[in-house]
Amino acid sequence: MLDRREFFKSLAMGASAVVLLPQLVACGSKAVNADPTAGADPLAIPTRPPADWDPIAFNKARGNAGAIPESYLPSINGPDGDTQHLGKHLPYIVPVEAGQMPQGMLAIMWGDPAKGYAKHPNAPKSEENPTGHWYNSIKIRKAVDGDAEEQESAYADWPGTGEQFVVFGGGDLSEDSGKNTIYIVGLPSDVSPGDTVRIHAHCLTHGEYVDFIQV
Ligand SMILES: [Fe+2]
């Protein structure tokens, strides 16, 4: 395993994307959905993926129940809502060479083109969108019942002042509407390669999304 500095140095030499470094804001153990009546809450999220897990259907229902801003509901419920709006907000792991990631970190992007989803753009705060458009919070938890550590990575700004980012290959963070931004997220210490984790993330403009992926 490389340490974090060596990792970003190695990326700076070869790749053509941008890495956004998180601030790890929370690292503790807490029960999630320990309340047996939690199933009645339309905003509740499962600790493990059900056998029939369908992230598009789940996030559509939860979004309409309040997890997604009202202004975006016509888009997610529209004819291209699954691929252009819901799928666009689902995480996928970016292939990084084995041994290139620092221990305890994971590289993810949003909207997997391999599944036909639109790539999620990123944008700074502006007059048109004073809140900005990026993921400001990504929480990761091992997908198990009972108590588990949940690690939250927070992103205060995009593109930020420079210290949060590594631009590699001379690439520009804002190119292609920021769609090449890779988020490096912290993994809870109880997660091992091969485990399934729950990703519960918040897009500043479009609300909360939940999915499970194998790391
Ligand atoms: Fe978004």
mmCIF file with all atom_site columns, C-alpha atoms and ligand atoms in Angstrom:
data_model
loop_
_atom_site.group_PDB
_atom_site.id
_atom_site.type_symbol
_atom_site.label_atom_id
_atom_site.label_alt_id
_atom_site.label_comp_id
_atom_site.label_asym_id
_atom_site.label_entity_id
_atom_site.label_seq_id
_atom_site.pdbx_PDB_ins_code
_atom_site.Cartn_x
_atom_site.Cartn_y
_atom_site.Cartn_z
_atom_site.occupancy
_atom_site.B_iso_or_equiv
_atom_site.pdbx_formal_charge
_atom_site.auth_seq_id
_atom_site.auth_comp_id
_atom_site.auth_asym_id
_atom_site.auth_atom_id
_atom_site.pdbx_PDB_model_num
ATOM   1   C  CA . MET A 1 1   ? 0.000   0.000  0.000   1.00 0.00 ? 1   MET A CA 1
ATOM   2   C  CA . LEU A 1 2   ? 1.161   3.504  -0.799  1.00 0.00 ? 2   LEU A CA 1
ATOM   3   C  CA . ASP A 1 3   ? 0.687   6.216  1.731   1.00 0.00 ? 3   ASP A CA 1
ATOM   4   C  CA . ARG A 1 4   ? -1.610  9.041  0.759   1.00 0.00 ? 4   ARG A CA 1
ATOM   5   C  CA . ARG A 1 5   ? 1.114   11.418 -0.458  1.00 0.00 ? 5   ARG A CA 1
ATOM   6   C  CA . GLU A 1 6   ? 2.760   8.788  -2.637  1.00 0.00 ? 6   GLU A CA 1
ATOM   7   C  CA . PHE A 1 7   ? -0.629  7.880  -4.034  1.00 0.00 ? 7   PHE A CA 1
ATOM   8   C  CA . PHE A 1 8   ? -1.459  11.377 -5.215  1.00 0.00 ? 8   PHE A CA 1
ATOM   9   C  CA . LYS A 1 9   ? 2.081   11.869 -6.507  1.00 0.00 ? 9   LYS A CA 1
ATOM   10  C  CA . SER A 1 10  ? 1.703   8.728  -8.601  1.00 0.00 ? 10  SER A CA 1
ATOM   11  C  CA . LEU A 1 11  ? -1.652  9.897  -9.922  1.00 0.00 ? 11  LEU A CA 1
ATOM   12  C  CA . ALA A 1 12  ? -0.239  13.305 -10.780 1.00 0.00 ? 12  ALA A CA 1
ATOM   13  C  CA . MET A 1 13  ? 2.178   11.718 -13.207 1.00 0.00 ? 13  MET A CA 1
ATOM   14  C  CA . GLY A 1 14  ? -0.111  9.537  -15.206 1.00 0.00 ? 14  GLY A CA 1
ATOM   15  C  CA . ALA A 1 15  ? -3.798  10.157 -15.069 1.00 0.00 ? 15  ALA A CA 1
ATOM   16  C  CA . SER A 1 16  ? -6.064  12.767 -16.521 1.00 0.00 ? 16  SER A CA 1
ATOM   17  C  CA . ALA A 1 17  ? -8.658  13.463 -13.919 1.00 0.00 ? 17  ALA A CA 1
ATOM   18  C  CA . VAL A 1 18  ? -9.031  15.358 -10.712 1.00 0.00 ? 18  VAL A CA 1
ATOM   19  C  CA . VAL A 1 19  ? -9.081  14.035 -7.206  1.00 0.00 ? 19  VAL A CA 1
ATOM   20  C  CA . LEU A 1 20  ? -11.121 15.696 -4.527  1.00 0.00 ? 20  LEU A CA 1
ATOM   21  C  CA . LEU A 1 21  ? -9.823  15.086 -1.022  1.00 0.00 ? 21  LEU A CA 1
ATOM   22  C  CA . PRO A 1 22  ? -12.400 14.812 1.702   1.00 0.00 ? 22  PRO A CA 1
ATOM   23  C  CA . GLN A 1 23  ? -12.359 16.019 5.226   1.00 0.00 ? 23  GLN A CA 1
ATOM   24  C  CA . LEU A 1 24  ? -13.095 13.010 7.387   1.00 0.00 ? 24  LEU A CA 1
ATOM   25  C  CA . VAL A 1 25  ? -15.606 14.429 9.801   1.00 0.00 ? 25  VAL A CA 1
ATOM   26  C  CA . ALA A 1 26  ? -16.999 11.483 11.638  1.00 0.00 ? 26  ALA A CA 1
ATOM   27  C  CA . CYS A 1 27  ? -15.694 8.146  12.691  1.00 0.00 ? 27  CYS A CA 1
ATOM   28  C  CA . GLY A 1 28  ? -17.647 6.353  15.321  1.00 0.00 ? 28  GLY A CA 1
ATOM   29  C  CA . SER A 1 29  ? -19.883 3.469  16.064  1.00 0.00 ? 29  SER A CA 1
ATOM   30  C  CA . LYS A 1 30  ? -23.586 3.918  15.981  1.00 0.00 ? 30  LYS A CA 1
ATOM   31  C  CA . ALA A 1 31  ? -26.673 1.847  15.501  1.00 0.00 ? 31  ALA A CA 1
ATOM   32  C  CA . VAL A 1 32  ? -28.511 2.482  12.260  1.00 0.00 ? 32  VAL A CA 1
ATOM   33  C  CA . ASN A 1 33  ? -32.159 1.582  11.996  1.00 0.00 ? 33  ASN A CA 1
ATOM   34  C  CA . ALA A 1 34  ? -31.964 -0.199 15.345  1.00 0.00 ? 34  ALA A CA 1
ATOM   35  C  CA . ASP A 1 35  ? -35.554 0.826  15.947  1.00 0.00 ? 35  ASP A CA 1
ATOM   36  C  CA . PRO A 1 36  ? -37.721 -2.156 14.921  1.00 0.00 ? 36  PRO A CA 1
ATOM   37  C  CA . THR A 1 37  ? -40.443 0.255  13.777  1.00 0.00 ? 37  THR A CA 1
ATOM   38  C  CA . ALA A 1 38  ? -38.016 1.986  11.401  1.00 0.00 ? 38  ALA A CA 1
ATOM   39  C  CA . GLY A 1 39  ? -39.498 0.107  8.451   1.00 0.00 ? 39  GLY A CA 1
ATOM   40  C  CA . ALA A 1 40  ? -42.553 2.325  8.703   1.00 0.00 ? 40  ALA A CA 1
ATOM   41  C  CA . ASP A 1 41  ? -40.459 5.433  8.080   1.00 0.00 ? 41  ASP A CA 1
ATOM   42  C  CA . PRO A 1 42  ? -40.413 6.189  4.331   1.00 0.00 ? 42  PRO A CA 1
ATOM   43  C  CA . LEU A 1 43  ? -36.983 7.800  4.742   1.00 0.00 ? 43  LEU A CA 1
ATOM   44  C  CA . ALA A 1 44  ? -35.449 4.803  6.565   1.00 0.00 ? 44  ALA A CA 1
ATOM   45  C  CA . ILE A 1 45  ? -32.549 3.101  4.849   1.00 0.00 ? 45  ILE A CA 1
ATOM   46  C  CA . PRO A 1 46  ? -31.671 -0.582 5.158   1.00 0.00 ? 46  PRO A CA 1
ATOM   47  C  CA . THR A 1 47  ? -28.410 -1.680 6.768   1.00 0.00 ? 47  THR A CA 1
ATOM   48  C  CA . ARG A 1 48  ? -28.016 -4.496 4.226   1.00 0.00 ? 48  ARG A CA 1
ATOM   49  C  CA . PRO A 1 49  ? -29.274 -4.713 0.642   1.00 0.00 ? 49  PRO A CA 1
ATOM   50  C  CA . PRO A 1 50  ? -32.505 -6.716 0.447   1.00 0.00 ? 50  PRO A CA 1
ATOM   51  C  CA . ALA A 1 51  ? -32.424 -9.673 -1.962  1.00 0.00 ? 51  ALA A CA 1
ATOM   52  C  CA . ASP A 1 52  ? -34.453 -7.666 -4.484  1.00 0.00 ? 52  ASP A CA 1
ATOM   53  C  CA . TRP A 1 53  ? -32.428 -4.458 -4.046  1.00 0.00 ? 53  TRP A CA 1
ATOM   54  C  CA . ASP A 1 54  ? -33.192 -2.004 -6.842  1.00 0.00 ? 54  ASP A CA 1
ATOM   55  C  CA . PRO A 1 55  ? -31.383 1.295  -6.221  1.00 0.00 ? 55  PRO A CA 1
ATOM   56  C  CA . ILE A 1 56  ? -33.373 3.160  -8.870  1.00 0.00 ? 56  ILE A CA 1
ATOM   57  C  CA . ALA A 1 57  ? -36.758 2.123  -7.443  1.00 0.00 ? 57  ALA A CA 1
ATOM   58  C  CA . PHE A 1 58  ? -35.582 2.637  -3.849  1.00 0.00 ? 58  PHE A CA 1
ATOM   59  C  CA . ASN A 1 59  ? -34.215 6.138  -4.447  1.00 0.00 ? 59  ASN A CA 1
ATOM   60  C  CA . LYS A 1 60  ? -37.236 7.127  -6.513  1.00 0.00 ? 60  LYS A CA 1
ATOM   61  C  CA . ALA A 1 61  ? -39.609 6.150  -3.691  1.00 0.00 ? 61  ALA A CA 1
ATOM   62  C  CA . ARG A 1 62  ? -37.436 7.668  -0.976  1.00 0.00 ? 62  ARG A CA 1
ATOM   63  C  CA . GLY A 1 63  ? -36.900 10.790 -3.071  1.00 0.00 ? 63  GLY A CA 1
ATOM   64  C  CA . ASN A 1 64  ? -40.637 11.295 -3.501  1.00 0.00 ? 64  ASN A CA 1
ATOM   65  C  CA . ALA A 1 65  ? -41.013 10.787 0.261   1.00 0.00 ? 65  ALA A CA 1
ATOM   66  C  CA . GLY A 1 66  ? -38.738 13.760 0.954   1.00 0.00 ? 66  GLY A CA 1
ATOM   67  C  CA . ALA A 1 67  ? -35.087 12.782 0.377   1.00 0.00 ? 67  ALA A CA 1
ATOM   68  C  CA . ILE A 1 68  ? -34.976 14.654 -2.941  1.00 0.00 ? 68  ILE A CA 1
ATOM   69  C  CA . PRO A 1 69  ? -35.956 18.349 -3.272  1.00 0.00 ? 69  PRO A CA 1
ATOM   70  C  CA . GLU A 1 70  ? -39.424 18.974 -4.700  1.00 0.00 ? 70  GLU A CA 1
ATOM   71  C  CA . SER A 1 71  ? -37.970 20.976 -7.581  1.00 0.00 ? 71  SER A CA 1
ATOM   72  C  CA . TYR A 1 72  ? -36.164 17.844 -8.857  1.00 0.00 ? 72  TYR A CA 1
ATOM   73  C  CA . LEU A 1 73  ? -39.090 15.420 -8.552  1.00 0.00 ? 73  LEU A CA 1
ATOM   74  C  CA . PRO A 1 74  ? -40.481 16.074 -12.063 1.00 0.00 ? 74  PRO A CA 1
ATOM   75  C  CA . SER A 1 75  ? -37.041 15.107 -13.420 1.00 0.00 ? 75  SER A CA 1
ATOM   76  C  CA . ILE A 1 76  ? -36.664 11.850 -11.464 1.00 0.00 ? 76  ILE A CA 1
ATOM   77  C  CA . ASN A 1 77  ? -40.269 10.874 -12.226 1.00 0.00 ? 77  ASN A CA 1
ATOM   78  C  CA . GLY A 1 78  ? -39.997 11.826 -15.906 1.00 0.00 ? 78  GLY A CA 1
ATOM   79  C  CA . PRO A 1 79  ? -39.479 9.479  -18.865 1.00 0.00 ? 79  PRO A CA 1
ATOM   80  C  CA . ASP A 1 80  ? -35.660 9.596  -18.627 1.00 0.00 ? 80  ASP A CA 1
ATOM   81  C  CA . GLY A 1 81  ? -35.567 9.907  -14.832 1.00 0.00 ? 81  GLY A CA 1
ATOM   82  C  CA . ASP A 1 82  ? -33.946 6.512  -14.201 1.00 0.00 ? 82  ASP A CA 1
ATOM   83  C  CA . THR A 1 83  ? -30.820 7.039  -16.299 1.00 0.00 ? 83  THR A CA 1
ATOM   84  C  CA . GLN A 1 84  ? -30.488 10.826 -16.507 1.00 0.00 ? 84  GLN A CA 1
ATOM   85  C  CA . HIS A 1 85  ? -31.354 11.729 -12.931 1.00 0.00 ? 85  HIS A CA 1
ATOM   86  C  CA . LEU A 1 86  ? -31.508 8.817  -10.476 1.00 0.00 ? 86  LEU A CA 1
ATOM   87  C  CA . GLY A 1 87  ? -28.750 6.681  -12.036 1.00 0.00 ? 87  GLY A CA 1
ATOM   88  C  CA . LYS A 1 88  ? -26.659 9.824  -12.402 1.00 0.00 ? 88  LYS A CA 1
ATOM   89  C  CA . HIS A 1 89  ? -26.522 10.092 -8.613  1.00 0.00 ? 89  HIS A CA 1
ATOM   90  C  CA . LEU A 1 90  ? -25.525 6.465  -7.886  1.00 0.00 ? 90  LEU A CA 1
ATOM   91  C  CA . PRO A 1 91  ? -21.914 5.725  -6.943  1.00 0.00 ? 91  PRO A CA 1
ATOM   92  C  CA . TYR A 1 92  ? -19.518 3.397  -8.708  1.00 0.00 ? 92  TYR A CA 1
ATOM   93  C  CA . ILE A 1 93  ? -15.941 2.460  -8.005  1.00 0.00 ? 93  ILE A CA 1
ATOM   94  C  CA . VAL A 1 94  ? -13.346 3.958  -10.303 1.00 0.00 ? 94  VAL A CA 1
ATOM   95  C  CA . PRO A 1 95  ? -10.831 1.365  -11.436 1.00 0.00 ? 95  PRO A CA 1
ATOM   96  C  CA . VAL A 1 96  ? -7.509  2.281  -9.881  1.00 0.00 ? 96  VAL A CA 1
ATOM   97  C  CA . GLU A 1 97  ? -4.513  0.019  -10.259 1.00 0.00 ? 97  GLU A CA 1
ATOM   98  C  CA . ALA A 1 98  ? -4.149  -2.519 -7.467  1.00 0.00 ? 98  ALA A CA 1
ATOM   99  C  CA . GLY A 1 99  ? -1.943  -1.178 -4.708  1.00 0.00 ? 99  GLY A CA 1
ATOM   100 C  CA . GLN A 1 100 ? -2.406  2.417  -5.870  1.00 0.00 ? 100 GLN A CA 1
ATOM   101 C  CA . MET A 1 101 ? -5.009  3.416  -3.321  1.00 0.00 ? 101 MET A CA 1
ATOM   102 C  CA . PRO A 1 102 ? -3.987  4.497  0.145   1.00 0.00 ? 102 PRO A CA 1
ATOM   103 C  CA . GLN A 1 103 ? -5.183  2.155  2.833   1.00 0.00 ? 103 GLN A CA 1
ATOM   104 C  CA . GLY A 1 104 ? -8.688  2.889  4.008   1.00 0.00 ? 104 GLY A CA 1
ATOM   105 C  CA . MET A 1 105 ? -9.668  5.029  1.010   1.00 0.00 ? 105 MET A CA 1
ATOM   106 C  CA . LEU A 1 106 ? -11.863 4.360  -2.017  1.00 0.00 ? 106 LEU A CA 1
ATOM   107 C  CA . ALA A 1 107 ? -12.141 6.192  -5.367  1.00 0.00 ? 107 ALA A CA 1
ATOM   108 C  CA . ILE A 1 108 ? -15.710 6.719  -6.539  1.00 0.00 ? 108 ILE A CA 1
ATOM   109 C  CA . MET A 1 109 ? -17.637 8.620  -9.185  1.00 0.00 ? 109 MET A CA 1
ATOM   110 C  CA . TRP A 1 110 ? -21.370 9.067  -9.824  1.00 0.00 ? 110 TRP A CA 1
ATOM   111 C  CA . GLY A 1 111 ? -23.442 7.851  -12.768 1.00 0.00 ? 111 GLY A CA 1
ATOM   112 C  CA . ASP A 1 112 ? -21.826 4.758  -14.257 1.00 0.00 ? 112 ASP A CA 1
ATOM   113 C  CA . PRO A 1 113 ? -21.723 5.084  -18.073 1.00 0.00 ? 113 PRO A CA 1
ATOM   114 C  CA . ALA A 1 114 ? -21.418 1.272  -18.281 1.00 0.00 ? 114 ALA A CA 1
ATOM   115 C  CA . LYS A 1 115 ? -24.984 1.100  -16.939 1.00 0.00 ? 115 LYS A CA 1
ATOM   116 C  CA . GLY A 1 116 ? -26.216 3.775  -19.330 1.00 0.00 ? 116 GLY A CA 1
ATOM   117 C  CA . TYR A 1 117 ? -26.354 6.452  -16.637 1.00 0.00 ? 117 TYR A CA 1
ATOM   118 C  CA . ALA A 1 118 ? -25.501 10.109 -17.213 1.00 0.00 ? 118 ALA A CA 1
ATOM   119 C  CA . LYS A 1 119 ? -22.248 11.205 -15.556 1.00 0.00 ? 119 LYS A CA 1
ATOM   120 C  CA . HIS A 1 120 ? -22.805 13.556 -12.639 1.00 0.00 ? 120 HIS A CA 1
ATOM   121 C  CA . PRO A 1 121 ? -21.439 17.059 -13.216 1.00 0.00 ? 121 PRO A CA 1
ATOM   122 C  CA . ASN A 1 122 ? -19.948 19.302 -10.533 1.00 0.00 ? 122 ASN A CA 1
ATOM   123 C  CA . ALA A 1 123 ? -20.222 23.081 -10.352 1.00 0.00 ? 123 ALA A CA 1
ATOM   124 C  CA . PRO A 1 124 ? -19.116 25.833 -7.999  1.00 0.00 ? 124 PRO A CA 1
ATOM   125 C  CA . LYS A 1 125 ? -21.505 28.204 -6.264  1.00 0.00 ? 125 LYS A CA 1
ATOM   126 C  CA . SER A 1 126 ? -22.855 30.748 -8.733  1.00 0.00 ? 126 SER A CA 1
ATOM   127 C  CA . GLU A 1 127 ? -25.605 33.317 -9.138  1.00 0.00 ? 127 GLU A CA 1
ATOM   128 C  CA . GLU A 1 128 ? -27.797 30.734 -10.884 1.00 0.00 ? 128 GLU A CA 1
ATOM   129 C  CA . ASN A 1 129 ? -27.081 28.090 -8.257  1.00 0.00 ? 129 ASN A CA 1
ATOM   130 C  CA . PRO A 1 130 ? -26.030 29.694 -4.957  1.00 0.00 ? 130 PRO A CA 1
ATOM   131 C  CA . THR A 1 131 ? -25.763 26.289 -3.261  1.00 0.00 ? 131 THR A CA 1
ATOM   132 C  CA . GLY A 1 132 ? -23.322 24.900 -5.826  1.00 0.00 ? 132 GLY A CA 1
ATOM   133 C  CA . HIS A 1 133 ? -23.470 21.398 -7.253  1.00 0.00 ? 133 HIS A CA 1
ATOM   134 C  CA . TRP A 1 134 ? -21.300 18.694 -5.780  1.00 0.00 ? 134 TRP A CA 1
ATOM   135 C  CA . TYR A 1 135 ? -21.496 15.979 -3.117  1.00 0.00 ? 135 TYR A CA 1
ATOM   136 C  CA . ASN A 1 136 ? -20.825 17.629 0.226   1.00 0.00 ? 136 ASN A CA 1
ATOM   137 C  CA . SER A 1 137 ? -21.289 14.475 2.310   1.00 0.00 ? 137 SER A CA 1
ATOM   138 C  CA . ILE A 1 138 ? -20.584 10.792 1.648   1.00 0.00 ? 138 ILE A CA 1
ATOM   139 C  CA . LYS A 1 139 ? -21.253 8.326  4.463   1.00 0.00 ? 139 LYS A CA 1
ATOM   140 C  CA . ILE A 1 140 ? -20.019 4.762  4.204   1.00 0.00 ? 140 ILE A CA 1
ATOM   141 C  CA . ARG A 1 141 ? -20.985 1.851  6.427   1.00 0.00 ? 141 ARG A CA 1
ATOM   142 C  CA . LYS A 1 142 ? -20.274 -1.853 6.179   1.00 0.00 ? 142 LYS A CA 1
ATOM   143 C  CA . ALA A 1 143 ? -23.513 -3.517 5.074   1.00 0.00 ? 143 ALA A CA 1
ATOM   144 C  CA . VAL A 1 144 ? -24.230 -5.604 8.149   1.00 0.00 ? 144 VAL A CA 1
ATOM   145 C  CA . ASP A 1 145 ? -26.987 -5.805 10.726  1.00 0.00 ? 145 ASP A CA 1
ATOM   146 C  CA . GLY A 1 146 ? -26.527 -4.190 14.104  1.00 0.00 ? 146 GLY A CA 1
ATOM   147 C  CA . ASP A 1 147 ? -23.898 -1.669 15.104  1.00 0.00 ? 147 ASP A CA 1
ATOM   148 C  CA . ALA A 1 148 ? -21.211 -0.714 12.608  1.00 0.00 ? 148 ALA A CA 1
ATOM   149 C  CA . GLU A 1 149 ? -18.881 2.194  12.170  1.00 0.00 ? 149 GLU A CA 1
ATOM   150 C  CA . GLU A 1 150 ? -20.068 4.855  9.720   1.00 0.00 ? 150 GLU A CA 1
ATOM   151 C  CA . GLN A 1 151 ? -17.370 7.019  8.165   1.00 0.00 ? 151 GLN A CA 1
ATOM   152 C  CA . GLU A 1 152 ? -18.415 10.375 6.751   1.00 0.00 ? 152 GLU A CA 1
ATOM   153 C  CA . SER A 1 153 ? -16.302 12.249 4.210   1.00 0.00 ? 153 SER A CA 1
ATOM   154 C  CA . ALA A 1 154 ? -17.219 15.936 3.820   1.00 0.00 ? 154 ALA A CA 1
ATOM   155 C  CA . TYR A 1 155 ? -16.411 18.260 0.932   1.00 0.00 ? 155 TYR A CA 1
ATOM   156 C  CA . ALA A 1 156 ? -16.709 21.929 1.844   1.00 0.00 ? 156 ALA A CA 1
ATOM   157 C  CA . ASP A 1 157 ? -16.283 23.345 -1.635  1.00 0.00 ? 157 ASP A CA 1
ATOM   158 C  CA . TRP A 1 158 ? -15.821 22.532 -5.305  1.00 0.00 ? 158 TRP A CA 1
ATOM   159 C  CA . PRO A 1 159 ? -13.414 23.243 -6.918  1.00 0.00 ? 159 PRO A CA 1
ATOM   160 C  CA . GLY A 1 160 ? -12.109 24.743 -3.679  1.00 0.00 ? 160 GLY A CA 1
ATOM   161 C  CA . THR A 1 161 ? -8.885  26.580 -3.092  1.00 0.00 ? 161 THR A CA 1
ATOM   162 C  CA . GLY A 1 162 ? -6.525  23.971 -4.473  1.00 0.00 ? 162 GLY A CA 1
ATOM   163 C  CA . GLU A 1 163 ? -5.446  22.123 -1.363  1.00 0.00 ? 163 GLU A CA 1
ATOM   164 C  CA . GLN A 1 164 ? -8.422  19.812 -1.604  1.00 0.00 ? 164 GLN A CA 1
ATOM   165 C  CA . PHE A 1 165 ? -7.574  18.775 -5.130  1.00 0.00 ? 165 PHE A CA 1
ATOM   166 C  CA . VAL A 1 166 ? -4.937  17.078 -7.136  1.00 0.00 ? 166 VAL A CA 1
ATOM   167 C  CA . VAL A 1 167 ? -5.131  17.874 -10.823 1.00 0.00 ? 167 VAL A CA 1
ATOM   168 C  CA . PHE A 1 168 ? -3.327  15.246 -12.734 1.00 0.00 ? 168 PHE A CA 1
ATOM   169 C  CA . GLY A 1 169 ? -2.068  15.157 -16.267 1.00 0.00 ? 169 GLY A CA 1
ATOM   170 C  CA . GLY A 1 170 ? -2.541  18.921 -16.369 1.00 0.00 ? 170 GLY A CA 1
ATOM   171 C  CA . GLY A 1 171 ? -6.267  18.339 -16.593 1.00 0.00 ? 171 GLY A CA 1
ATOM   172 C  CA . ASP A 1 172 ? -8.693  21.066 -15.679 1.00 0.00 ? 172 ASP A CA 1
ATOM   173 C  CA . LEU A 1 173 ? -11.145 20.338 -12.909 1.00 0.00 ? 173 LEU A CA 1
ATOM   174 C  CA . SER A 1 174 ? -13.895 22.280 -14.675 1.00 0.00 ? 174 SER A CA 1
ATOM   175 C  CA . GLU A 1 175 ? -13.504 20.507 -18.009 1.00 0.00 ? 175 GLU A CA 1
ATOM   176 C  CA . ASP A 1 176 ? -16.606 18.687 -19.235 1.00 0.00 ? 176 ASP A CA 1
ATOM   177 C  CA . SER A 1 177 ? -18.732 20.376 -16.540 1.00 0.00 ? 177 SER A CA 1
ATOM   178 C  CA . GLY A 1 178 ? -16.663 18.789 -13.773 1.00 0.00 ? 178 GLY A CA 1
ATOM   179 C  CA . LYS A 1 179 ? -17.764 15.285 -14.768 1.00 0.00 ? 179 LYS A CA 1
ATOM   180 C  CA . ASN A 1 180 ? -14.251 13.875 -14.328 1.00 0.00 ? 180 ASN A CA 1
ATOM   181 C  CA . THR A 1 181 ? -14.043 14.608 -10.636 1.00 0.00 ? 181 THR A CA 1
ATOM   182 C  CA . ILE A 1 182 ? -13.118 11.559 -8.606  1.00 0.00 ? 182 ILE A CA 1
ATOM   183 C  CA . TYR A 1 183 ? -14.115 11.587 -4.967  1.00 0.00 ? 183 TYR A CA 1
ATOM   184 C  CA . ILE A 1 184 ? -11.711 9.864  -2.607  1.00 0.00 ? 184 ILE A CA 1
ATOM   185 C  CA . VAL A 1 185 ? -13.720 8.673  0.366   1.00 0.00 ? 185 VAL A CA 1
ATOM   186 C  CA . GLY A 1 186 ? -12.715 7.268  3.711   1.00 0.00 ? 186 GLY A CA 1
ATOM   187 C  CA . LEU A 1 187 ? -13.669 3.681  4.519   1.00 0.00 ? 187 LEU A CA 1
ATOM   188 C  CA . PRO A 1 188 ? -14.613 2.594  8.030   1.00 0.00 ? 188 PRO A CA 1
ATOM   189 C  CA . SER A 1 189 ? -11.833 0.578  9.669   1.00 0.00 ? 189 SER A CA 1
ATOM   190 C  CA . ASP A 1 190 ? -13.996 -2.572 9.816   1.00 0.00 ? 190 ASP A CA 1
ATOM   191 C  CA . VAL A 1 191 ? -14.308 -2.782 6.004   1.00 0.00 ? 191 VAL A CA 1
ATOM   192 C  CA . SER A 1 192 ? -12.132 -5.291 4.127   1.00 0.00 ? 192 SER A CA 1
ATOM   193 C  CA . PRO A 1 193 ? -11.711 -5.867 0.390   1.00 0.00 ? 193 PRO A CA 1
ATOM   194 C  CA . GLY A 1 194 ? -14.675 -7.834 -0.923  1.00 0.00 ? 194 GLY A CA 1
ATOM   195 C  CA . ASP A 1 195 ? -17.098 -6.446 1.651   1.00 0.00 ? 195 ASP A CA 1
ATOM   196 C  CA . THR A 1 196 ? -20.324 -4.779 0.603   1.00 0.00 ? 196 THR A CA 1
ATOM   197 C  CA . VAL A 1 197 ? -20.778 -1.249 1.915   1.00 0.00 ? 197 VAL A CA 1
ATOM   198 C  CA . ARG A 1 198 ? -23.700 1.121  2.034   1.00 0.00 ? 198 ARG A CA 1
ATOM   199 C  CA . ILE A 1 199 ? -23.076 4.549  0.503   1.00 0.00 ? 199 ILE A CA 1
ATOM   200 C  CA . HIS A 1 200 ? -25.401 7.302  1.708   1.00 0.00 ? 200 HIS A CA 1
ATOM   201 C  CA . ALA A 1 201 ? -24.492 10.522 -0.044  1.00 0.00 ? 201 ALA A CA 1
ATOM   202 C  CA . HIS A 1 202 ? -25.862 14.045 -0.389  1.00 0.00 ? 202 HIS A CA 1
ATOM   203 C  CA . CYS A 1 203 ? -25.766 16.120 -3.571  1.00 0.00 ? 203 CYS A CA 1
ATOM   204 C  CA . LEU A 1 204 ? -26.159 19.796 -2.653  1.00 0.00 ? 204 LEU A CA 1
ATOM   205 C  CA . THR A 1 205 ? -28.598 20.432 -5.499  1.00 0.00 ? 205 THR A CA 1
ATOM   206 C  CA . HIS A 1 206 ? -30.443 17.123 -5.821  1.00 0.00 ? 206 HIS A CA 1
ATOM   207 C  CA . GLY A 1 207 ? -30.692 15.557 -2.366  1.00 0.00 ? 207 GLY A CA 1
ATOM   208 C  CA . GLU A 1 208 ? -29.816 12.196 -0.809  1.00 0.00 ? 208 GLU A CA 1
ATOM   209 C  CA . TYR A 1 209 ? -29.102 8.888  -2.536  1.00 0.00 ? 209 TYR A CA 1
ATOM   210 C  CA . VAL A 1 210 ? -28.365 5.414  -1.162  1.00 0.00 ? 210 VAL A CA 1
ATOM   211 C  CA . ASP A 1 211 ? -26.750 2.394  -2.769  1.00 0.00 ? 211 ASP A CA 1
ATOM   212 C  CA . PHE A 1 212 ? -24.713 -0.694 -1.885  1.00 0.00 ? 212 PHE A CA 1
ATOM   213 C  CA . ILE A 1 213 ? -21.480 -1.605 -3.610  1.00 0.00 ? 213 ILE A CA 1
ATOM   214 C  CA . GLN A 1 214 ? -18.801 -4.202 -3.140  1.00 0.00 ? 214 GLN A CA 1
ATOM   215 C  CA . VAL A 1 215 ? -15.366 -2.728 -2.436  1.00 0.00 ? 215 VAL A CA 1
HETATM 216 FE FE . FE  B 2 .   ? -26.656 16.346 -8.517  1.00 0.00 ? 1   FE  B FE 1
#
